[in-house]
mmCIF file of C-alpha atoms in Angstrom:
data_model
loop_
_atom_site.group_PDB
_atom_site.id
_atom_site.type_symbol
_atom_site.label_atom_id
_atom_site.label_comp_id
_atom_site.label_asym_id
_atom_site.label_seq_id
_atom_site.Cartn_x
_atom_site.Cartn_y
_atom_site.Cartn_z
ATOM 1 C CA UNK U 1 -22.055 -4.776 -20.782
ATOM 2 C CA UNK U 2 -19.649 -7.713 -20.720
ATOM 3 C CA UNK U 3 -21.813 -9.593 -23.229
ATOM 4 C CA UNK U 4 -21.697 -6.588 -25.545
ATOM 5 C CA UNK U 5 -17.917 -6.592 -25.070
ATOM 6 C CA UNK U 6 -17.831 -10.232 -26.208
ATOM 7 C CA UNK U 7 -19.984 -9.533 -29.242
ATOM 8 C CA UNK U 8 -17.869 -6.661 -30.496
ATOM 9 C CA UNK U 9 -15.251 -7.206 -33.170
ATOM 10 C CA UNK U 10 -12.216 -5.411 -31.734
ATOM 11 C CA UNK U 11 -11.140 -4.573 -28.169
ATOM 12 C CA UNK U 12 -13.427 -2.189 -26.278
ATOM 13 C CA UNK U 13 -12.425 1.455 -26.126
ATOM 14 C CA UNK U 14 -11.625 1.654 -22.414
ATOM 15 C CA UNK U 15 -8.552 3.894 -22.581
ATOM 16 C CA UNK U 16 -10.202 6.593 -20.421
ATOM 17 C CA UNK U 17 -10.666 4.104 -17.596
ATOM 18 C CA UNK U 18 -7.045 3.008 -17.872
ATOM 19 C CA UNK U 19 -5.911 6.647 -17.643
ATOM 20 C CA UNK U 20 -8.174 7.201 -14.616
ATOM 21 C CA UNK U 21 -6.776 4.063 -12.960
ATOM 22 C CA UNK U 22 -3.163 5.070 -13.431
ATOM 23 C CA UNK U 23 -3.916 8.656 -12.352
ATOM 24 C CA UNK U 24 -5.135 7.198 -9.036
ATOM 25 C CA UNK U 25 -2.127 4.860 -8.717
ATOM 26 C CA UNK U 26 0.536 7.505 -9.373
ATOM 27 C CA UNK U 27 -1.475 10.234 -7.625
ATOM 28 C CA UNK U 28 -1.851 8.359 -4.344
ATOM 29 C CA UNK U 29 1.781 7.193 -4.387
ATOM 30 C CA UNK U 30 2.952 10.769 -5.044
ATOM 31 C CA UNK U 31 0.714 12.143 -2.278
ATOM 32 C CA UNK U 32 2.112 9.578 0.150
ATOM 33 C CA UNK U 33 5.717 10.458 -0.730
ATOM 34 C CA UNK U 34 4.892 14.187 -0.338
ATOM 35 C CA UNK U 35 3.264 13.497 3.044
ATOM 36 C CA UNK U 36 6.433 11.688 4.203
ATOM 37 C CA UNK U 37 8.552 14.616 3.035
ATOM 38 C CA UNK U 38 6.327 17.269 4.688
ATOM 39 C CA UNK U 39 6.173 15.383 7.994
ATOM 40 C CA UNK U 40 9.938 14.940 7.950
ATOM 41 C CA UNK U 41 10.471 18.659 7.266
ATOM 42 C CA UNK U 42 8.125 19.617 10.137
ATOM 43 C CA UNK U 43 9.966 17.272 12.492
ATOM 44 C CA UNK U 44 13.295 18.829 11.484
ATOM 45 C CA UNK U 45 11.898 22.266 12.382
ATOM 46 C CA UNK U 46 10.573 20.996 15.735
ATOM 47 C CA UNK U 47 13.924 19.390 16.448
ATOM 48 C CA UNK U 48 15.764 22.666 15.752
ATOM 49 C CA UNK U 49 13.448 24.623 18.083
ATOM 50 C CA UNK U 50 13.736 22.027 20.859
ATOM 51 C CA UNK U 51 17.519 21.945 20.587
ATOM 52 C CA UNK U 52 17.586 25.763 20.755
ATOM 53 C CA UNK U 53 15.437 25.745 23.894
ATOM 54 C CA UNK U 54 17.660 23.110 25.477
ATOM 55 C CA UNK U 55 20.749 25.186 24.626
ATOM 56 C CA UNK U 56 19.208 28.276 26.270
ATOM 57 C CA UNK U 57 18.326 26.282 29.417
ATOM 58 C CA UNK U 58 21.960 25.237 29.820
ATOM 59 C CA UNK M 1 19.244 11.841 14.149
ATOM 60 C CA UNK M 2 21.386 9.891 11.729
ATOM 61 C CA UNK M 3 21.742 11.269 8.215
ATOM 62 C CA UNK M 4 20.178 9.361 5.346
ATOM 63 C CA UNK M 5 22.057 6.074 4.727
ATOM 64 C CA UNK M 6 23.755 5.733 1.356
ATOM 65 C CA UNK M 7 21.998 2.407 0.800
ATOM 66 C CA UNK M 8 18.613 4.122 1.159
ATOM 67 C CA UNK M 9 19.569 6.684 -1.497
ATOM 68 C CA UNK M 10 20.607 3.848 -3.820
ATOM 69 C CA UNK M 11 17.329 2.069 -3.057
ATOM 70 C CA UNK M 12 15.383 5.270 -3.923
ATOM 71 C CA UNK M 13 17.105 5.485 -7.315
ATOM 72 C CA UNK M 14 16.701 1.762 -8.080
ATOM 73 C CA UNK M 15 13.014 1.899 -7.109
ATOM 74 C CA UNK M 16 12.304 4.872 -9.395
ATOM 75 C CA UNK M 17 14.132 3.149 -12.273
ATOM 76 C CA UNK M 18 12.197 -0.084 -11.688
ATOM 77 C CA UNK M 19 8.931 1.871 -11.660
ATOM 78 C CA UNK M 20 9.837 3.461 -14.991
ATOM 79 C CA UNK M 21 10.639 0.063 -16.537
ATOM 80 C CA UNK M 22 7.470 -1.506 -15.071
ATOM 81 C CA UNK M 23 5.385 1.368 -16.485
ATOM 82 C CA UNK M 24 6.985 0.861 -19.900
ATOM 83 C CA UNK M 25 6.175 -2.863 -19.744
ATOM 84 C CA UNK M 26 2.576 -2.207 -18.724
ATOM 85 C CA UNK M 27 1.851 0.452 -21.365
ATOM 86 C CA UNK M 28 4.026 -0.622 -24.317
ATOM 87 C CA UNK M 29 5.419 -4.137 -23.844
ATOM 88 C CA UNK M 30 2.318 -6.059 -22.728
ATOM 89 C CA UNK M 31 -0.205 -6.519 -25.541
ATOM 90 C CA UNK M 32 -3.671 -5.040 -25.428
ATOM 91 C CA UNK M 33 -6.233 -7.518 -24.113
ATOM 92 C CA UNK M 34 -8.512 -8.676 -26.955
ATOM 93 C CA UNK M 35 -11.883 -8.046 -25.279
ATOM 94 C CA UNK M 36 -11.456 -5.528 -22.441
ATOM 95 C CA UNK M 37 -9.041 -3.206 -24.246
ATOM 96 C CA UNK M 38 -6.727 -0.833 -22.387
ATOM 97 C CA UNK M 39 -8.517 -0.958 -19.027
ATOM 98 C CA UNK M 40 -7.060 -4.448 -18.519
ATOM 99 C CA UNK M 41 -3.656 -2.754 -18.091
ATOM 100 C CA UNK M 42 -4.903 -1.470 -14.703
ATOM 101 C CA UNK M 43 -4.688 -5.091 -13.546
ATOM 102 C CA UNK M 44 -0.851 -5.086 -13.348
ATOM 103 C CA UNK M 45 -0.517 -2.340 -10.738
ATOM 104 C CA UNK M 46 -3.916 -3.158 -9.173
ATOM 105 C CA UNK M 47 -2.731 -6.619 -8.107
ATOM 106 C CA UNK M 48 0.741 -5.305 -7.203
ATOM 107 C CA UNK M 49 -0.864 -2.685 -4.924
ATOM 108 C CA UNK M 50 -2.888 -5.397 -3.224
ATOM 109 C CA UNK M 51 0.335 -7.354 -2.744
ATOM 110 C CA UNK M 52 2.040 -4.360 -1.085
ATOM 111 C CA UNK M 53 -1.012 -3.729 1.111
ATOM 112 C CA UNK M 54 -1.018 -7.298 2.321
ATOM 113 C CA UNK M 55 2.760 -7.224 2.881
ATOM 114 C CA UNK M 56 2.207 -4.169 5.071
ATOM 115 C CA UNK M 57 -0.523 -5.773 7.177
ATOM 116 C CA UNK M 58 1.364 -9.051 7.605
ATOM 117 C CA UNK M 59 4.503 -7.014 8.455
ATOM 118 C CA UNK M 60 2.507 -5.176 11.140
ATOM 119 C CA UNK M 61 1.358 -8.474 12.647
ATOM 120 C CA UNK M 62 4.927 -9.820 12.728
ATOM 121 C CA UNK M 63 6.117 -6.554 14.342
ATOM 122 C CA UNK M 64 3.291 -6.885 16.860
ATOM 123 C CA UNK M 65 4.392 -10.391 17.827
ATOM 124 C CA UNK M 66 8.013 -9.261 18.220
ATOM 125 C CA UNK M 67 6.892 -6.250 20.286
ATOM 126 C CA UNK M 68 4.889 -8.446 22.663
ATOM 127 C CA UNK M 69 7.923 -10.697 23.142
ATOM 128 C CA UNK M 70 10.631 -8.020 23.440
ATOM 129 C CA UNK M 71 8.622 -5.012 24.730
ATOM 130 C CA UNK M 72 10.861 -2.765 22.637
ATOM 131 C CA UNK M 73 9.026 0.328 21.318
ATOM 132 C CA UNK M 74 10.963 0.312 18.064
ATOM 133 C CA UNK M 75 8.749 -2.595 16.955
ATOM 134 C CA UNK M 76 5.701 -0.409 17.525
ATOM 135 C CA UNK M 77 7.251 2.146 15.158
ATOM 136 C CA UNK M 78 7.837 -0.617 12.590
ATOM 137 C CA UNK M 79 4.260 -1.876 12.966
ATOM 138 C CA UNK M 80 2.747 1.574 12.516
ATOM 139 C CA UNK M 81 4.903 2.169 9.408
ATOM 140 C CA UNK M 82 3.737 -1.124 7.898
ATOM 141 C CA UNK M 83 0.061 -0.377 8.549
ATOM 142 C CA UNK M 84 0.262 3.115 7.061
ATOM 143 C CA UNK M 85 1.807 1.836 3.824
ATOM 144 C CA UNK M 86 -0.664 -1.046 3.744
ATOM 145 C CA UNK M 87 -3.598 1.374 3.972
ATOM 146 C CA UNK M 88 -2.279 3.587 1.132
ATOM 147 C CA UNK M 89 -1.835 0.620 -1.215
ATOM 148 C CA UNK M 90 -5.061 -1.213 -0.355
ATOM 149 C CA UNK M 91 -6.837 2.090 -1.028
ATOM 150 C CA UNK M 92 -5.185 2.174 -4.484
ATOM 151 C CA UNK M 93 -6.154 -1.483 -4.978
ATOM 152 C CA UNK M 94 -9.837 -0.902 -4.160
ATOM 153 C CA UNK M 95 -10.211 2.315 -6.186
ATOM 154 C CA UNK M 96 -8.476 0.918 -9.290
ATOM 155 C CA UNK M 97 -10.602 -2.234 -9.015
ATOM 156 C CA UNK M 98 -13.694 -0.059 -9.020
ATOM 157 C CA UNK M 99 -12.472 1.851 -12.087
ATOM 158 C CA UNK M 100 -11.818 -1.458 -13.892
ATOM 159 C CA UNK M 101 -15.255 -2.769 -12.880
ATOM 160 C CA UNK M 102 -17.169 0.137 -14.439
ATOM 161 C CA UNK M 103 -16.737 -0.916 -18.105
ATOM 162 C CA UNK M 104 -16.410 -4.646 -17.394
ATOM 163 C CA UNK M 105 -19.130 -5.284 -14.783
ATOM 164 C CA UNK M 106 -21.132 -2.205 -15.770
ATOM 165 C CA UNK M 107 -21.035 -0.949 -12.182
ATOM 166 C CA UNK M 108 -18.562 0.961 -10.011
ATOM 167 C CA UNK M 109 -19.252 -1.262 -7.027
ATOM 168 C CA UNK M 110 -20.925 -4.493 -5.971
ATOM 169 C CA UNK M 111 -20.901 -6.229 -2.584
ATOM 170 C CA UNK M 112 -19.042 -9.235 -3.922
ATOM 171 C CA UNK M 113 -17.110 -11.335 -1.304
ATOM 172 C CA UNK M 114 -13.682 -10.118 -2.525
ATOM 173 C CA UNK M 115 -14.668 -6.446 -2.645
ATOM 174 C CA UNK M 116 -16.404 -6.689 0.712
ATOM 175 C CA UNK M 117 -13.531 -8.429 2.512
ATOM 176 C CA UNK M 118 -10.994 -5.965 1.021
ATOM 177 C CA UNK M 119 -13.102 -3.017 2.209
ATOM 178 C CA UNK M 120 -13.529 -4.510 5.680
ATOM 179 C CA UNK M 121 -9.751 -5.047 5.806
ATOM 180 C CA UNK M 122 -9.138 -1.385 4.905
ATOM 181 C CA UNK M 123 -11.638 -0.215 7.539
ATOM 182 C CA UNK M 124 -10.031 -2.449 10.204
ATOM 183 C CA UNK M 125 -6.666 -0.746 9.657
ATOM 184 C CA UNK M 126 -8.138 2.765 9.396
ATOM 185 C CA UNK M 127 -9.692 2.061 12.812
ATOM 186 C CA UNK M 128 -6.218 0.978 14.029
ATOM 187 C CA UNK M 129 -4.850 4.450 13.222
ATOM 188 C CA UNK M 130 -7.823 6.231 14.763
ATOM 189 C CA UNK M 131 -7.836 4.165 17.952
ATOM 190 C CA UNK M 132 -4.086 4.684 18.432
ATOM 191 C CA UNK M 133 -4.686 8.434 18.455
ATOM 192 C CA UNK M 134 -6.898 8.045 21.515
ATOM 193 C CA UNK M 135 -4.257 6.380 23.706
ATOM 194 C CA UNK M 136 -1.836 8.757 25.440
ATOM 195 C CA UNK M 137 0.470 6.307 27.209
ATOM 196 C CA UNK M 138 3.070 5.147 24.622
ATOM 197 C CA UNK M 139 3.536 1.678 26.132
ATOM 198 C CA UNK M 140 -0.199 1.058 26.353
ATOM 199 C CA UNK M 141 -0.579 2.333 22.785
ATOM 200 C CA UNK M 142 2.163 0.010 21.566
ATOM 201 C CA UNK M 143 0.639 -2.984 23.378
ATOM 202 C CA UNK M 144 -2.787 -2.197 21.973
ATOM 203 C CA UNK M 145 -1.330 -1.685 18.481
ATOM 204 C CA UNK M 146 0.485 -5.020 18.613
ATOM 205 C CA UNK M 147 -2.561 -7.041 19.684
ATOM 206 C CA UNK M 148 -4.813 -5.200 17.215
ATOM 207 C CA UNK M 149 -2.398 -5.767 14.302
ATOM 208 C CA UNK M 150 -2.157 -9.492 15.096
ATOM 209 C CA UNK M 151 -5.938 -9.955 15.265
ATOM 210 C CA UNK M 152 -6.505 -7.615 12.285
ATOM 211 C CA UNK M 153 -4.128 -9.649 10.135
ATOM 212 C CA UNK M 154 -6.754 -12.429 10.032
ATOM 213 C CA UNK M 155 -8.475 -10.238 7.437
ATOM 214 C CA UNK M 156 -5.515 -10.699 5.050
ATOM 215 C CA UNK M 157 -5.902 -14.437 4.275
ATOM 216 C CA UNK M 158 -9.680 -14.001 4.392
ATOM 217 C CA UNK M 159 -9.457 -11.349 1.655
ATOM 218 C CA UNK M 160 -6.942 -13.320 -0.407
ATOM 219 C CA UNK M 161 -8.915 -16.567 -0.339
ATOM 220 C CA UNK M 162 -12.360 -14.954 -0.606
ATOM 221 C CA UNK M 163 -12.211 -15.084 -4.420
ATOM 222 C CA UNK M 164 -11.183 -18.733 -4.229
ATOM 223 C CA UNK M 165 -13.563 -20.152 -1.633
ATOM 224 C CA UNK M 166 -16.750 -18.088 -2.075
ATOM 225 C CA UNK M 167 -18.970 -17.738 -5.107
ATOM 226 C CA UNK M 168 -17.747 -14.499 -6.665
ATOM 227 C CA UNK M 169 -17.662 -12.536 -9.899
ATOM 228 C CA UNK M 170 -14.115 -11.315 -9.127
ATOM 229 C CA UNK M 171 -11.650 -12.945 -11.552
ATOM 230 C CA UNK M 172 -8.781 -15.068 -10.246
ATOM 231 C CA UNK M 173 -5.826 -14.817 -12.590
ATOM 232 C CA UNK M 174 -3.440 -17.002 -10.593
ATOM 233 C CA UNK M 175 -4.886 -20.396 -9.675
ATOM 234 C CA UNK M 176 -8.467 -21.376 -10.257
ATOM 235 C CA UNK M 177 -11.452 -19.276 -9.283
ATOM 236 C CA UNK M 178 -15.171 -19.277 -9.716
ATOM 237 C CA UNK M 179 -16.082 -20.109 -13.350
ATOM 238 C CA UNK M 180 -18.842 -17.484 -13.199
ATOM 239 C CA UNK M 181 -16.244 -14.706 -12.629
ATOM 240 C CA UNK M 182 -16.656 -11.824 -15.066
ATOM 241 C CA UNK M 183 -13.596 -10.256 -16.651
ATOM 242 C CA UNK M 184 -11.238 -13.246 -16.503
ATOM 243 C CA UNK M 185 -8.579 -13.514 -19.165
ATOM 244 C CA UNK M 186 -5.701 -15.785 -20.061
ATOM 245 C CA UNK M 187 -2.350 -14.073 -19.767
ATOM 246 C CA UNK M 188 0.012 -14.257 -22.721
ATOM 247 C CA UNK M 189 3.723 -14.767 -21.881
ATOM 248 C CA UNK M 190 4.339 -11.018 -22.342
ATOM 249 C CA UNK M 191 1.462 -10.178 -20.016
ATOM 250 C CA UNK M 192 2.861 -12.616 -17.431
ATOM 251 C CA UNK M 193 6.294 -10.974 -17.696
ATOM 252 C CA UNK M 194 4.782 -7.488 -17.211
ATOM 253 C CA UNK M 195 2.761 -8.788 -14.269
ATOM 254 C CA UNK M 196 5.705 -10.490 -12.537
ATOM 255 C CA UNK M 197 7.900 -7.439 -13.089
ATOM 256 C CA UNK M 198 5.181 -5.213 -11.582
ATOM 257 C CA UNK M 199 5.055 -7.419 -8.493
ATOM 258 C CA UNK M 200 8.858 -7.289 -8.239
ATOM 259 C CA UNK M 201 8.861 -3.480 -8.617
ATOM 260 C CA UNK M 202 6.138 -2.953 -6.038
ATOM 261 C CA UNK M 203 8.048 -5.120 -3.572
ATOM 262 C CA UNK M 204 10.931 -2.633 -3.961
ATOM 263 C CA UNK M 205 8.501 0.278 -3.549
ATOM 264 C CA UNK M 206 7.287 -1.323 -0.316
ATOM 265 C CA UNK M 207 10.808 -1.804 1.070
ATOM 266 C CA UNK M 208 11.818 1.744 0.129
ATOM 267 C CA UNK M 209 8.714 3.415 1.597
ATOM 268 C CA UNK M 210 8.867 1.165 4.667
ATOM 269 C CA UNK M 211 12.433 2.228 5.402
ATOM 270 C CA UNK M 212 11.561 5.917 4.974
ATOM 271 C CA UNK M 213 8.470 5.573 7.173
ATOM 272 C CA UNK M 214 10.396 3.763 9.926
ATOM 273 C CA UNK M 215 12.995 6.565 9.914
ATOM 274 C CA UNK M 216 10.170 9.109 10.189
ATOM 275 C CA UNK M 217 8.714 7.154 13.116
ATOM 276 C CA UNK M 218 12.089 7.093 14.861
ATOM 277 C CA UNK M 219 12.449 10.843 14.352
ATOM 278 C CA UNK M 220 8.920 11.443 15.705
ATOM 279 C CA UNK M 221 9.799 9.393 18.790
ATOM 280 C CA UNK M 222 13.062 11.321 19.260
ATOM 281 C CA UNK M 223 11.285 14.713 18.992
ATOM 282 C CA UNK M 224 8.605 13.537 21.417
ATOM 283 C CA UNK M 225 11.207 12.495 23.988
ATOM 284 C CA UNK M 226 13.082 15.799 23.593
ATOM 285 C CA UNK M 227 9.807 17.678 24.062
ATOM 286 C CA UNK M 228 9.072 15.789 27.276
ATOM 287 C CA UNK M 229 12.606 16.466 28.529
ATOM 288 C CA UNK M 230 12.216 20.188 27.757
ATOM 289 C CA UNK M 231 8.917 20.337 29.609
ATOM 290 C CA UNK M 232 10.393 18.741 32.770
#
């Protein structure tokens, strides 16, 4: 394949692979940021419940 | 818990702006590579992701050393944060490398020294997360995590130098690599600028995510302690 790339006249048409690559890059980064946000939100909820329980105990 | 620091908000904004500029440089500023075409543009963020991954794993090893000296659990939180970010970015690095390889090497995957060492490195740190889950005692878990991160970090230089010391088809863009590498190219000054800016941007992404992840770890620890207090 690489030899055929060298023999061709212009650059190879590999735009689809570039799009796939950047979809993975931005997709994984976005998923990671969302996971941080979701975990933080869940912890906030847990914290509220625990503080409520502690308030009732007093 | 403390509210979000103003500096972190500024860092979020700066990081997003840098990512926008880096994306512009990759897609519009850097010229199209003469042989490979557009898929070569994957290289900029592919290498930058590898850089962030390695920063994470080295950061975890440094945190591990500090934990073993100081026995302060906050360094365990820092180490875990670094490993988690490292895993996310090494995963990006490996998958984008595979996507690049398909049109250039005519295969999605080959057990080349660089690809193999990078995969082993990823698996080592995935095992770190899984093994941590199995340890209940927080101090024991932190001690285990510290020692594991220090030993695991040996995989970082091994992966980095694998394309330089072993016979490999993986191209080495900085420094000299194996002449039989397939897919090598000479960077033009504009390509070099886009590449350096991508590295700079991803360093900011690492710092920003690292800070957020450490804060999340601190909050998790706080909730856990409150839960234990409530159960008493």
